[in-house]
Amino acid sequence: MLRSLIWQLSQQSDQIPASLDDLFSSCESGQRQPSVDALQKGLRLIIQELLQAYVVLDALDECAQRAELMETLETIAGWRLQNLHLLVTSRREQDIESTLEEFIDNQSRICLQSALVDKDIQLYVQHRLATDKILQKWRKDDVRQEIKTILRDRANGMQAFYSGLI
């Protein structure tokens, strides 16, 4: 995630940000991997060079290394950069919620009701099954119904968190 954010945000500059060049040099010109601390420092410097930085991190619950991700998000929140706007989404998972609650206030949290989200997902799945050429191979009604049911039941809503302070 850190590498991806550094790359994406550095693309906003006309030239290679000095902080990215320094990070590359500190890793023996790419011969070794930077530490998480070095990546965080590089990201912070790149963000500080931008007028505004908008970051969207979707599906935190799908991350295999959640503890590390939550630590990184907590570090980023601690920077209190006024030009950084972060939107993160996740299904309701206790470890994610408890960590984010530490640095995102209640007013900045949005819970998407599962019934509303599930209906949207159901409509989307029906549309795709009806119009997507690749999905047309499942023509039997029982298979199509099973696809709809499984996707609807597993959707179970999601939780979105946002903070302008982060």
Tab-separated table of N, CA and C in Angstrom:
chain	number	residue	atom	x	y	z
A	1	MET	N	0.829	-1.184	0.000
A	1	MET	CA	0.000	0.000	0.000
A	1	MET	C	0.876	1.252	0.000
A	2	LEU	N	1.893	1.272	0.859
A	2	LEU	CA	2.754	2.450	0.929
A	2	LEU	C	3.470	2.697	-0.395
A	3	ARG	N	3.999	1.644	-0.966
A	3	ARG	CA	4.678	1.789	-2.263
A	3	ARG	C	3.713	2.317	-3.325
A	4	SER	N	2.516	1.767	-3.331
A	4	SER	CA	1.518	2.189	-4.310
A	4	SER	C	1.142	3.657	-4.121
A	5	LEU	N	0.922	4.066	-2.885
A	5	LEU	CA	0.579	5.467	-2.626
A	5	LEU	C	1.720	6.399	-3.011
A	6	ILE	N	2.938	6.008	-2.680
A	6	ILE	CA	4.104	6.829	-3.055
A	6	ILE	C	4.169	6.986	-4.564
A	7	TRP	N	4.005	5.878	-5.277
A	7	TRP	CA	4.068	5.936	-6.734
A	7	TRP	C	2.951	6.808	-7.287
A	8	GLN	N	1.707	6.560	-6.842
A	8	GLN	CA	0.573	7.296	-7.383
A	8	GLN	C	0.666	8.791	-7.075
A	9	LEU	N	1.016	9.125	-5.851
A	9	LEU	CA	1.089	10.545	-5.489
A	9	LEU	C	2.290	11.234	-6.129
A	10	SER	N	3.378	10.506	-6.315
A	10	SER	CA	4.544	11.117	-6.963
A	10	SER	C	4.260	11.436	-8.429
A	11	GLN	N	3.278	10.736	-9.016
A	11	GLN	CA	2.895	11.006	-10.398
A	11	GLN	C	2.229	12.373	-10.559
A	12	GLN	N	1.828	12.979	-9.446
A	12	GLN	CA	1.180	14.286	-9.489
A	12	GLN	C	2.185	15.416	-9.701
A	13	SER	N	3.464	15.114	-9.549
A	13	SER	CA	4.509	16.124	-9.718
A	13	SER	C	5.065	16.075	-11.137
A	14	ASP	N	5.538	17.227	-11.605
A	14	ASP	CA	6.146	17.300	-12.929
A	14	ASP	C	7.506	16.612	-12.966
A	15	GLN	N	8.153	16.565	-11.810
A	15	GLN	CA	9.461	15.925	-11.722
A	15	GLN	C	9.463	14.967	-10.534
A	16	ILE	N	10.464	14.128	-10.464
A	16	ILE	CA	10.547	13.178	-9.355
A	16	ILE	C	10.724	13.961	-8.061
A	17	PRO	N	9.837	13.740	-7.096
A	17	PRO	CA	9.982	14.452	-5.818
A	17	PRO	C	11.329	14.131	-5.174
A	18	ALA	N	11.943	15.144	-4.595
A	18	ALA	CA	13.253	14.973	-3.964
A	18	ALA	C	13.211	13.881	-2.897
A	19	SER	N	12.109	13.801	-2.170
A	19	SER	CA	12.001	12.785	-1.117
A	19	SER	C	12.024	11.370	-1.701
A	20	LEU	N	11.457	11.176	-2.883
A	20	LEU	CA	11.474	9.867	-3.528
A	20	LEU	C	12.873	9.543	-4.025
A	21	ASP	N	13.544	10.532	-4.568
A	21	ASP	CA	14.922	10.350	-5.008
A	21	ASP	C	15.818	10.002	-3.820
A	22	ASP	N	15.613	10.672	-2.686
A	22	ASP	CA	16.379	10.388	-1.470
A	22	ASP	C	16.107	8.966	-0.973
A	23	LEU	N	14.857	8.552	-1.028
A	23	LEU	CA	14.489	7.205	-0.602
A	23	LEU	C	15.183	6.169	-1.479
A	24	PHE	N	15.181	6.400	-2.774
A	24	PHE	CA	15.841	5.491	-3.720
A	24	PHE	C	17.338	5.407	-3.425
A	25	SER	N	17.955	6.551	-3.197
A	25	SER	CA	19.393	6.587	-2.906
A	25	SER	C	19.726	5.886	-1.597
A	26	SER	N	18.861	6.065	-0.596
A	26	SER	CA	19.121	5.453	0.707
A	26	SER	C	19.022	3.927	0.664
A	27	CYS	N	18.442	3.408	-0.375
A	27	CYS	CA	18.313	1.950	-0.551
A	27	CYS	C	19.313	1.443	-1.587
A	28	GLU	N	20.482	2.114	-1.622
A	28	GLU	CA	21.564	1.730	-2.537
A	28	GLU	C	21.070	1.635	-3.973
A	29	SER	N	20.385	2.696	-4.387
A	29	SER	CA	19.851	2.810	-5.747
A	29	SER	C	18.977	1.621	-6.134
A	30	GLY	N	18.110	1.214	-5.194
A	30	GLY	CA	17.156	0.160	-5.475
A	30	GLY	C	17.673	-1.250	-5.250
A	31	GLN	N	18.870	-1.388	-4.690
A	31	GLN	CA	19.447	-2.715	-4.452
A	31	GLN	C	18.834	-3.415	-3.239
A	32	ARG	N	18.233	-2.652	-2.351
A	32	ARG	CA	17.555	-3.258	-1.202
A	32	ARG	C	16.211	-2.569	-0.994
A	33	GLN	N	15.325	-3.252	-0.310
A	33	GLN	CA	13.980	-2.736	-0.065
A	33	GLN	C	14.008	-1.720	1.082
A	34	PRO	N	13.231	-0.661	0.956
A	34	PRO	CA	13.154	0.305	2.058
A	34	PRO	C	12.334	-0.268	3.215
A	35	SER	N	12.627	0.195	4.416
A	35	SER	CA	11.854	-0.225	5.576
A	35	SER	C	10.488	0.448	5.540
A	36	VAL	N	9.575	-0.064	6.358
A	36	VAL	CA	8.255	0.550	6.463
A	36	VAL	C	8.394	1.987	6.946
A	37	ASP	N	9.290	2.221	7.911
A	37	ASP	CA	9.503	3.586	8.416
A	37	ASP	C	9.986	4.519	7.306
A	38	ALA	N	10.904	4.016	6.466
A	38	ALA	CA	11.414	4.834	5.361
A	38	ALA	C	10.304	5.124	4.351
A	39	LEU	N	9.466	4.136	4.073
A	39	LEU	CA	8.346	4.345	3.150
A	39	LEU	C	7.361	5.357	3.725
A	40	GLN	N	7.067	5.254	5.018
A	40	GLN	CA	6.156	6.206	5.651
A	40	GLN	C	6.722	7.619	5.601
A	41	LYS	N	7.995	7.748	5.883
A	41	LYS	CA	8.640	9.070	5.837
A	41	LYS	C	8.577	9.627	4.415
A	42	GLY	N	8.877	8.793	3.424
A	42	GLY	CA	8.814	9.234	2.034
A	42	GLY	C	7.410	9.656	1.636
A	43	LEU	N	6.412	8.869	2.058
A	43	LEU	CA	5.013	9.209	1.757
A	43	LEU	C	4.644	10.545	2.378
A	44	ARG	N	5.008	10.740	3.607
A	44	ARG	CA	4.681	11.992	4.290
A	44	ARG	C	5.291	13.188	3.562
A	45	LEU	N	6.534	13.068	3.173
A	45	LEU	CA	7.193	14.171	2.473
A	45	LEU	C	6.542	14.458	1.127
A	46	ILE	N	6.161	13.418	0.410
A	46	ILE	CA	5.493	13.610	-0.882
A	46	ILE	C	4.151	14.300	-0.682
A	47	ILE	N	3.388	13.856	0.318
A	47	ILE	CA	2.082	14.477	0.593
A	47	ILE	C	2.270	15.943	0.961
A	48	GLN	N	3.289	16.242	1.753
A	48	GLN	CA	3.524	17.624	2.171
A	48	GLN	C	3.876	18.532	0.995
A	49	GLU	N	4.413	17.958	-0.066
A	49	GLU	CA	4.769	18.739	-1.245
A	49	GLU	C	3.552	19.059	-2.121
A	50	LEU	N	2.443	18.347	-1.918
A	50	LEU	CA	1.246	18.538	-2.731
A	50	LEU	C	0.320	19.577	-2.107
A	51	LEU	N	-0.437	20.286	-2.964
A	51	LEU	CA	-1.433	21.220	-2.444
A	51	LEU	C	-2.538	20.455	-1.717
A	52	GLN	N	-3.055	19.413	-2.345
A	52	GLN	CA	-4.090	18.557	-1.763
A	52	GLN	C	-3.780	17.125	-2.171
A	53	ALA	N	-4.018	16.188	-1.262
A	53	ALA	CA	-3.846	14.775	-1.566
A	53	ALA	C	-5.119	14.051	-1.137
A	54	TYR	N	-5.730	13.341	-2.075
A	54	TYR	CA	-6.936	12.572	-1.808
A	54	TYR	C	-6.585	11.101	-1.971
A	55	VAL	N	-6.818	10.331	-0.912
A	55	VAL	CA	-6.464	8.916	-0.915
A	55	VAL	C	-7.711	8.107	-0.559
A	56	VAL	N	-7.984	7.090	-1.368
A	56	VAL	CA	-9.102	6.187	-1.118
A	56	VAL	C	-8.532	4.786	-0.948
A	57	LEU	N	-8.809	4.191	0.200
A	57	LEU	CA	-8.401	2.812	0.470
A	57	LEU	C	-9.676	1.996	0.662
A	58	ASP	N	-9.931	1.116	-0.261
A	58	ASP	CA	-11.163	0.338	-0.255
A	58	ASP	C	-10.901	-1.058	0.304
A	59	ALA	N	-11.875	-1.585	1.012
A	59	ALA	CA	-11.894	-2.978	1.477
A	59	ALA	C	-10.737	-3.308	2.423
A	60	LEU	N	-10.598	-2.536	3.477
A	60	LEU	CA	-9.562	-2.819	4.463
A	60	LEU	C	-9.684	-4.240	4.997
A	61	ASP	N	-10.907	-4.718	5.102
A	61	ASP	CA	-11.147	-6.056	5.645
A	61	ASP	C	-10.560	-7.157	4.774
A	62	GLU	N	-10.214	-6.853	3.540
A	62	GLU	CA	-9.642	-7.857	2.651
A	62	GLU	C	-8.120	-7.922	2.738
A	63	CYS	N	-7.527	-7.069	3.547
A	63	CYS	CA	-6.072	-7.049	3.692
A	63	CYS	C	-5.621	-8.232	4.541
A	64	ALA	N	-4.614	-8.951	4.078
A	64	ALA	CA	-4.102	-10.103	4.805
A	64	ALA	C	-3.246	-9.683	6.001
A	65	GLN	N	-2.681	-8.493	5.950
A	65	GLN	CA	-1.798	-8.004	7.019
A	65	GLN	C	-2.464	-6.830	7.726
A	66	ARG	N	-3.601	-7.106	8.337
A	66	ARG	CA	-4.416	-6.056	8.946
A	66	ARG	C	-3.708	-5.298	10.048
A	67	ALA	N	-3.005	-5.995	10.910
A	67	ALA	CA	-2.354	-5.326	12.034
A	67	ALA	C	-1.370	-4.270	11.522
A	68	GLU	N	-0.582	-4.630	10.527
A	68	GLU	CA	0.379	-3.685	9.955
A	68	GLU	C	-0.341	-2.531	9.264
A	69	LEU	N	-1.418	-2.845	8.562
A	69	LEU	CA	-2.197	-1.807	7.889
A	69	LEU	C	-2.774	-0.826	8.900
A	70	MET	N	-3.334	-1.345	9.978
A	70	MET	CA	-3.922	-0.474	11.004
A	70	MET	C	-2.860	0.400	11.659
A	71	GLU	N	-1.669	-0.158	11.899
A	71	GLU	CA	-0.566	0.636	12.450
A	71	GLU	C	-0.190	1.767	11.496
A	72	THR	N	-0.129	1.452	10.223
A	72	THR	CA	0.220	2.461	9.219
A	72	THR	C	-0.836	3.556	9.165
A	73	LEU	N	-2.106	3.186	9.177
A	73	LEU	CA	-3.171	4.188	9.152
A	73	LEU	C	-3.125	5.062	10.406
A	74	GLU	N	-2.825	4.455	11.534
A	74	GLU	CA	-2.711	5.228	12.769
A	74	GLU	C	-1.543	6.219	12.687
A	75	THR	N	-0.452	5.786	12.097
A	75	THR	CA	0.698	6.679	11.902
A	75	THR	C	0.324	7.839	10.987
A	76	ILE	N	-0.329	7.526	9.882
A	76	ILE	CA	-0.738	8.563	8.929
A	76	ILE	C	-1.696	9.550	9.596
A	77	ALA	N	-2.626	9.044	10.388
A	77	ALA	CA	-3.562	9.922	11.100
A	77	ALA	C	-2.807	10.840	12.061
A	78	GLY	N	-1.771	10.312	12.666
A	78	GLY	CA	-0.979	11.097	13.610
A	78	GLY	C	-0.234	12.257	12.976
A	79	TRP	N	-0.038	12.215	11.678
A	79	TRP	CA	0.640	13.318	11.000
A	79	TRP	C	-0.192	14.590	11.005
A	80	ARG	N	-1.512	14.458	11.020
A	80	ARG	CA	-2.426	15.610	11.030
A	80	ARG	C	-2.127	16.589	9.880
A	81	LEU	N	-1.932	16.052	8.700
A	81	LEU	CA	-1.658	16.889	7.531
A	81	LEU	C	-2.968	17.490	7.027
A	82	GLN	N	-3.014	18.809	6.950
A	82	GLN	CA	-4.231	19.511	6.546
A	82	GLN	C	-4.586	19.283	5.081
A	83	ASN	N	-3.615	18.947	4.262
A	83	ASN	CA	-3.866	18.770	2.833
A	83	ASN	C	-4.194	17.320	2.462
A	84	LEU	N	-4.205	16.426	3.451
A	84	LEU	CA	-4.488	15.024	3.187
A	84	LEU	C	-5.930	14.700	3.549
A	85	HIS	N	-6.638	14.096	2.595
A	85	HIS	CA	-8.034	13.684	2.777
A	85	HIS	C	-8.089	12.187	2.493
A	86	LEU	N	-8.516	11.433	3.474
A	86	LEU	CA	-8.481	9.982	3.372
A	86	LEU	C	-9.864	9.389	3.538
A	87	LEU	N	-10.229	8.513	2.627
A	87	LEU	CA	-11.477	7.761	2.710
A	87	LEU	C	-11.103	6.290	2.752
A	88	VAL	N	-11.552	5.587	3.791
A	88	VAL	CA	-11.309	4.154	3.880
A	88	VAL	C	-12.637	3.442	4.027
A	89	THR	N	-12.734	2.272	3.413
A	89	THR	CA	-13.963	1.486	3.522
A	89	THR	C	-13.620	0.086	4.006
A	90	SER	N	-14.586	-0.506	4.688
A	90	SER	CA	-14.406	-1.851	5.197
A	90	SER	C	-15.746	-2.426	5.599
A	91	ARG	N	-15.840	-3.725	5.564
A	91	ARG	CA	-16.964	-4.378	6.214
A	91	ARG	C	-16.753	-4.216	7.710
A	92	ARG	N	-17.807	-4.403	8.460
A	92	ARG	CA	-17.720	-4.251	9.910
A	92	ARG	C	-16.946	-5.429	10.493
A	93	GLU	N	-15.732	-5.156	10.874
A	93	GLU	CA	-14.860	-6.138	11.514
A	93	GLU	C	-14.359	-5.502	12.802
A	94	GLN	N	-14.433	-6.234	13.898
A	94	GLN	CA	-14.140	-5.670	15.210
A	94	GLN	C	-12.741	-5.060	15.290
A	95	ASP	N	-11.726	-5.757	14.794
A	95	ASP	CA	-10.363	-5.243	14.902
A	95	ASP	C	-10.192	-3.940	14.126
A	96	ILE	N	-10.812	-3.843	12.975
A	96	ILE	CA	-10.716	-2.629	12.166
A	96	ILE	C	-11.475	-1.492	12.839
A	97	GLU	N	-12.696	-1.765	13.260
A	97	GLU	CA	-13.504	-0.732	13.913
A	97	GLU	C	-12.827	-0.195	15.163
A	98	SER	N	-12.317	-1.077	16.003
A	98	SER	CA	-11.719	-0.617	17.259
A	98	SER	C	-10.473	0.219	17.012
A	99	THR	N	-9.699	-0.128	16.008
A	99	THR	CA	-8.510	0.666	15.698
A	99	THR	C	-8.891	2.029	15.132
A	100	LEU	N	-9.810	2.041	14.160
A	100	LEU	CA	-10.186	3.303	13.534
A	100	LEU	C	-10.905	4.236	14.504
A	101	GLU	N	-11.639	3.667	15.454
A	101	GLU	CA	-12.341	4.496	16.441
A	101	GLU	C	-11.375	5.324	17.287
A	102	GLU	N	-10.134	4.875	17.373
A	102	GLU	CA	-9.131	5.593	18.165
A	102	GLU	C	-8.762	6.935	17.542
A	103	PHE	N	-8.871	7.052	16.226
A	103	PHE	CA	-8.448	8.299	15.596
A	103	PHE	C	-9.448	8.879	14.601
A	104	ILE	N	-10.620	8.267	14.464
A	104	ILE	CA	-11.674	8.833	13.618
A	104	ILE	C	-12.906	9.032	14.497
A	105	ASP	N	-13.375	10.273	14.563
A	105	ASP	CA	-14.512	10.554	15.448
A	105	ASP	C	-15.824	10.050	14.839
A	106	ASN	N	-16.848	9.981	15.678
A	106	ASN	CA	-18.153	9.451	15.260
A	106	ASN	C	-18.767	10.230	14.102
A	107	GLN	N	-18.548	11.531	14.055
A	107	GLN	CA	-19.130	12.351	12.989
A	107	GLN	C	-18.524	12.040	11.629
A	108	SER	N	-17.354	11.451	11.620
A	108	SER	CA	-16.672	11.150	10.364
A	108	SER	C	-16.907	9.727	9.894
A	109	ARG	N	-17.749	8.978	10.595
A	109	ARG	CA	-18.038	7.597	10.242
A	109	ARG	C	-19.399	7.486	9.580
A	110	ILE	N	-19.455	6.687	8.558
A	110	ILE	CA	-20.719	6.449	7.860
A	110	ILE	C	-20.925	4.945	7.812
A	111	CYS	N	-22.060	4.499	8.268
A	111	CYS	CA	-22.397	3.081	8.172
A	111	CYS	C	-23.412	2.933	7.046
A	112	LEU	N	-23.045	2.193	6.043
A	112	LEU	CA	-23.959	1.939	4.940
A	112	LEU	C	-24.840	0.773	5.344
A	113	GLN	N	-26.125	1.015	5.449
A	113	GLN	CA	-27.050	-0.017	5.906
A	113	GLN	C	-27.038	-1.199	4.949
A	114	SER	N	-26.931	-2.379	5.514
A	114	SER	CA	-26.789	-3.566	4.676
A	114	SER	C	-27.998	-3.788	3.774
A	115	ALA	N	-29.199	-3.480	4.236
A	115	ALA	CA	-30.384	-3.701	3.400
A	115	ALA	C	-30.321	-2.844	2.139
A	116	LEU	N	-29.887	-1.596	2.288
A	116	LEU	CA	-29.780	-0.710	1.127
A	116	LEU	C	-28.656	-1.147	0.201
A	117	VAL	N	-27.521	-1.476	0.787
A	117	VAL	CA	-26.382	-1.915	-0.014
A	117	VAL	C	-26.703	-3.232	-0.694
A	118	ASP	N	-27.310	-4.158	0.051
A	118	ASP	CA	-27.644	-5.458	-0.519
A	118	ASP	C	-28.580	-5.321	-1.718
A	119	LYS	N	-29.530	-4.399	-1.648
A	119	LYS	CA	-30.458	-4.190	-2.775
A	119	LYS	C	-29.680	-3.678	-3.993
A	120	ASP	N	-28.766	-2.722	-3.773
A	120	ASP	CA	-27.943	-2.222	-4.874
A	120	ASP	C	-27.094	-3.340	-5.481
A	121	ILE	N	-26.521	-4.164	-4.623
A	121	ILE	CA	-25.708	-5.276	-5.105
A	121	ILE	C	-26.564	-6.243	-5.918
A	122	GLN	N	-27.747	-6.513	-5.423
A	122	GLN	CA	-28.663	-7.421	-6.117
A	122	GLN	C	-29.015	-6.879	-7.507
A	123	LEU	N	-29.315	-5.589	-7.592
A	123	LEU	CA	-29.639	-4.980	-8.887
A	123	LEU	C	-28.442	-5.033	-9.829
A	124	TYR	N	-27.261	-4.766	-9.296
A	124	TYR	CA	-26.048	-4.801	-10.105
A	124	TYR	C	-25.799	-6.213	-10.643
A	125	VAL	N	-25.907	-7.212	-9.772
A	125	VAL	CA	-25.687	-8.599	-10.182
A	125	VAL	C	-26.703	-9.004	-11.252
A	126	GLN	N	-27.977	-8.646	-11.069
A	126	GLN	CA	-28.999	-8.971	-12.071
A	126	GLN	C	-28.654	-8.337	-13.418
A	127	HIS	N	-28.235	-7.091	-13.383
A	127	HIS	CA	-27.878	-6.387	-14.617
A	127	HIS	C	-26.696	-7.075	-15.310
A	128	ARG	N	-25.678	-7.404	-14.518
A	128	ARG	CA	-24.494	-8.041	-15.110
A	128	ARG	C	-24.816	-9.417	-15.679
A	129	LEU	N	-25.612	-10.190	-14.969
A	129	LEU	CA	-25.991	-11.510	-15.470
A	129	LEU	C	-26.794	-11.399	-16.768
A	130	ALA	N	-27.547	-10.330	-16.900
A	130	ALA	CA	-28.379	-10.144	-18.092
A	130	ALA	C	-27.603	-9.560	-19.271
A	131	THR	N	-26.553	-8.787	-19.010
A	131	THR	CA	-25.896	-8.056	-20.102
A	131	THR	C	-24.450	-8.451	-20.383
A	132	ASP	N	-23.758	-9.035	-19.437
A	132	ASP	CA	-22.336	-9.363	-19.621
A	132	ASP	C	-22.196	-10.639	-20.450
A	133	LYS	N	-21.469	-10.537	-21.556
A	133	LYS	CA	-21.329	-11.677	-22.460
A	133	LYS	C	-20.613	-12.854	-21.803
A	134	ILE	N	-19.657	-12.592	-20.970
A	134	ILE	CA	-18.922	-13.664	-20.292
A	134	ILE	C	-19.841	-14.413	-19.324
A	135	LEU	N	-20.716	-13.678	-18.655
A	135	LEU	CA	-21.618	-14.291	-17.686
A	135	LEU	C	-22.834	-14.952	-18.344
A	136	GLN	N	-23.000	-14.754	-19.632
A	136	GLN	CA	-24.135	-15.344	-20.353
A	136	GLN	C	-24.086	-16.871	-20.372
A	137	LYS	N	-22.914	-17.439	-20.113
A	137	LYS	CA	-22.809	-18.902	-20.150
A	137	LYS	C	-23.648	-19.566	-19.065
A	138	TRP	N	-23.990	-18.837	-18.018
A	138	TRP	CA	-24.844	-19.381	-16.970
A	138	TRP	C	-26.293	-19.045	-17.305
A	139	ARG	N	-26.859	-19.803	-18.175
A	139	ARG	CA	-28.213	-19.535	-18.658
A	139	ARG	C	-29.288	-20.200	-17.802
A	140	LYS	N	-28.934	-21.264	-17.098
A	140	LYS	CA	-29.928	-21.961	-16.283
A	140	LYS	C	-30.380	-21.062	-15.137
A	141	ASP	N	-31.680	-21.002	-14.948
A	141	ASP	CA	-32.238	-20.150	-13.904
A	141	ASP	C	-31.757	-20.531	-12.512
A	142	ASP	N	-31.586	-21.834	-12.243
A	142	ASP	CA	-31.158	-22.240	-10.902
A	142	ASP	C	-29.727	-21.789	-10.609
A	143	VAL	N	-28.842	-21.829	-11.598
A	143	VAL	CA	-27.464	-21.361	-11.425
A	143	VAL	C	-27.449	-19.841	-11.235
A	144	ARG	N	-28.204	-19.133	-12.032
A	144	ARG	CA	-28.272	-17.672	-11.931
A	144	ARG	C	-28.833	-17.264	-10.569
A	145	GLN	N	-29.855	-17.979	-10.107
A	145	GLN	CA	-30.445	-17.678	-8.801
A	145	GLN	C	-29.437	-17.945	-7.680
A	146	GLU	N	-28.676	-19.025	-7.820
A	146	GLU	CA	-27.662	-19.345	-6.803
A	146	GLU	C	-26.596	-18.251	-6.748
A	147	ILE	N	-26.173	-17.758	-7.889
A	147	ILE	CA	-25.195	-16.669	-7.943
A	147	ILE	C	-25.755	-15.440	-7.231
A	148	LYS	N	-26.982	-15.085	-7.556
A	148	LYS	CA	-27.623	-13.921	-6.936
A	148	LYS	C	-27.726	-14.090	-5.420
A	149	THR	N	-28.149	-15.254	-4.992
A	149	THR	CA	-28.345	-15.506	-3.564
A	149	THR	C	-27.027	-15.446	-2.798
A	150	ILE	N	-26.008	-16.107	-3.315
A	150	ILE	CA	-24.713	-16.130	-2.623
A	150	ILE	C	-24.133	-14.723	-2.527
A	151	LEU	N	-24.143	-13.978	-3.615
A	151	LEU	CA	-23.581	-12.624	-3.584
A	151	LEU	C	-24.389	-11.710	-2.665
A	152	ARG	N	-25.693	-11.843	-2.663
A	152	ARG	CA	-26.535	-11.031	-1.784
A	152	ARG	C	-26.264	-11.366	-0.319
A	153	ASP	N	-26.236	-12.657	-0.006
A	153	ASP	CA	-26.066	-13.079	1.383
A	153	ASP	C	-24.686	-12.740	1.935
A	154	ARG	N	-23.692	-12.794	1.096
A	154	ARG	CA	-22.334	-12.515	1.573
A	154	ARG	C	-22.010	-11.035	1.570
A	155	ALA	N	-22.805	-10.228	0.925
A	155	ALA	CA	-22.546	-8.779	0.892
A	155	ALA	C	-22.646	-8.205	2.290
A	156	ASN	N	-23.748	-8.421	2.966
A	156	ASN	CA	-23.925	-8.055	4.364
A	156	ASN	C	-23.505	-6.629	4.690
A	157	GLY	N	-23.713	-5.697	3.791
A	157	GLY	CA	-23.418	-4.296	4.076
A	157	GLY	C	-21.935	-4.044	4.223
A	158	MET	N	-21.593	-2.815	4.469
A	158	MET	CA	-20.198	-2.485	4.724
A	158	MET	C	-20.144	-1.230	5.557
A	159	GLN	N	-18.999	-0.952	6.095
A	159	GLN	CA	-18.773	0.211	6.923
A	159	GLN	C	-17.815	1.132	6.185
A	160	ALA	N	-18.125	2.390	6.103
A	160	ALA	CA	-17.224	3.349	5.491
A	160	ALA	C	-16.798	4.347	6.548
A	161	PHE	N	-15.542	4.640	6.594
A	161	PHE	CA	-15.005	5.605	7.547
A	161	PHE	C	-14.355	6.721	6.742
A	162	TYR	N	-14.521	7.947	7.175
A	162	TYR	CA	-13.878	9.071	6.506
A	162	TYR	C	-13.470	10.092	7.545
A	163	SER	N	-12.338	10.677	7.321
A	163	SER	CA	-11.952	11.778	8.187
A	163	SER	C	-11.163	12.791	7.376
A	164	GLY	N	-11.555	14.034	7.479
A	164	GLY	CA	-10.801	15.107	6.851
A	164	GLY	C	-9.544	15.438	7.621
A	165	LEU	N	-9.439	14.945	8.853
A	165	LEU	CA	-8.256	15.199	9.677
A	165	LEU	C	-7.101	14.304	9.302
A	166	ILE	N	-7.407	13.204	8.687
A	166	ILE	CA	-6.343	12.264	8.373
A	166	ILE	C	-5.652	12.696	7.094
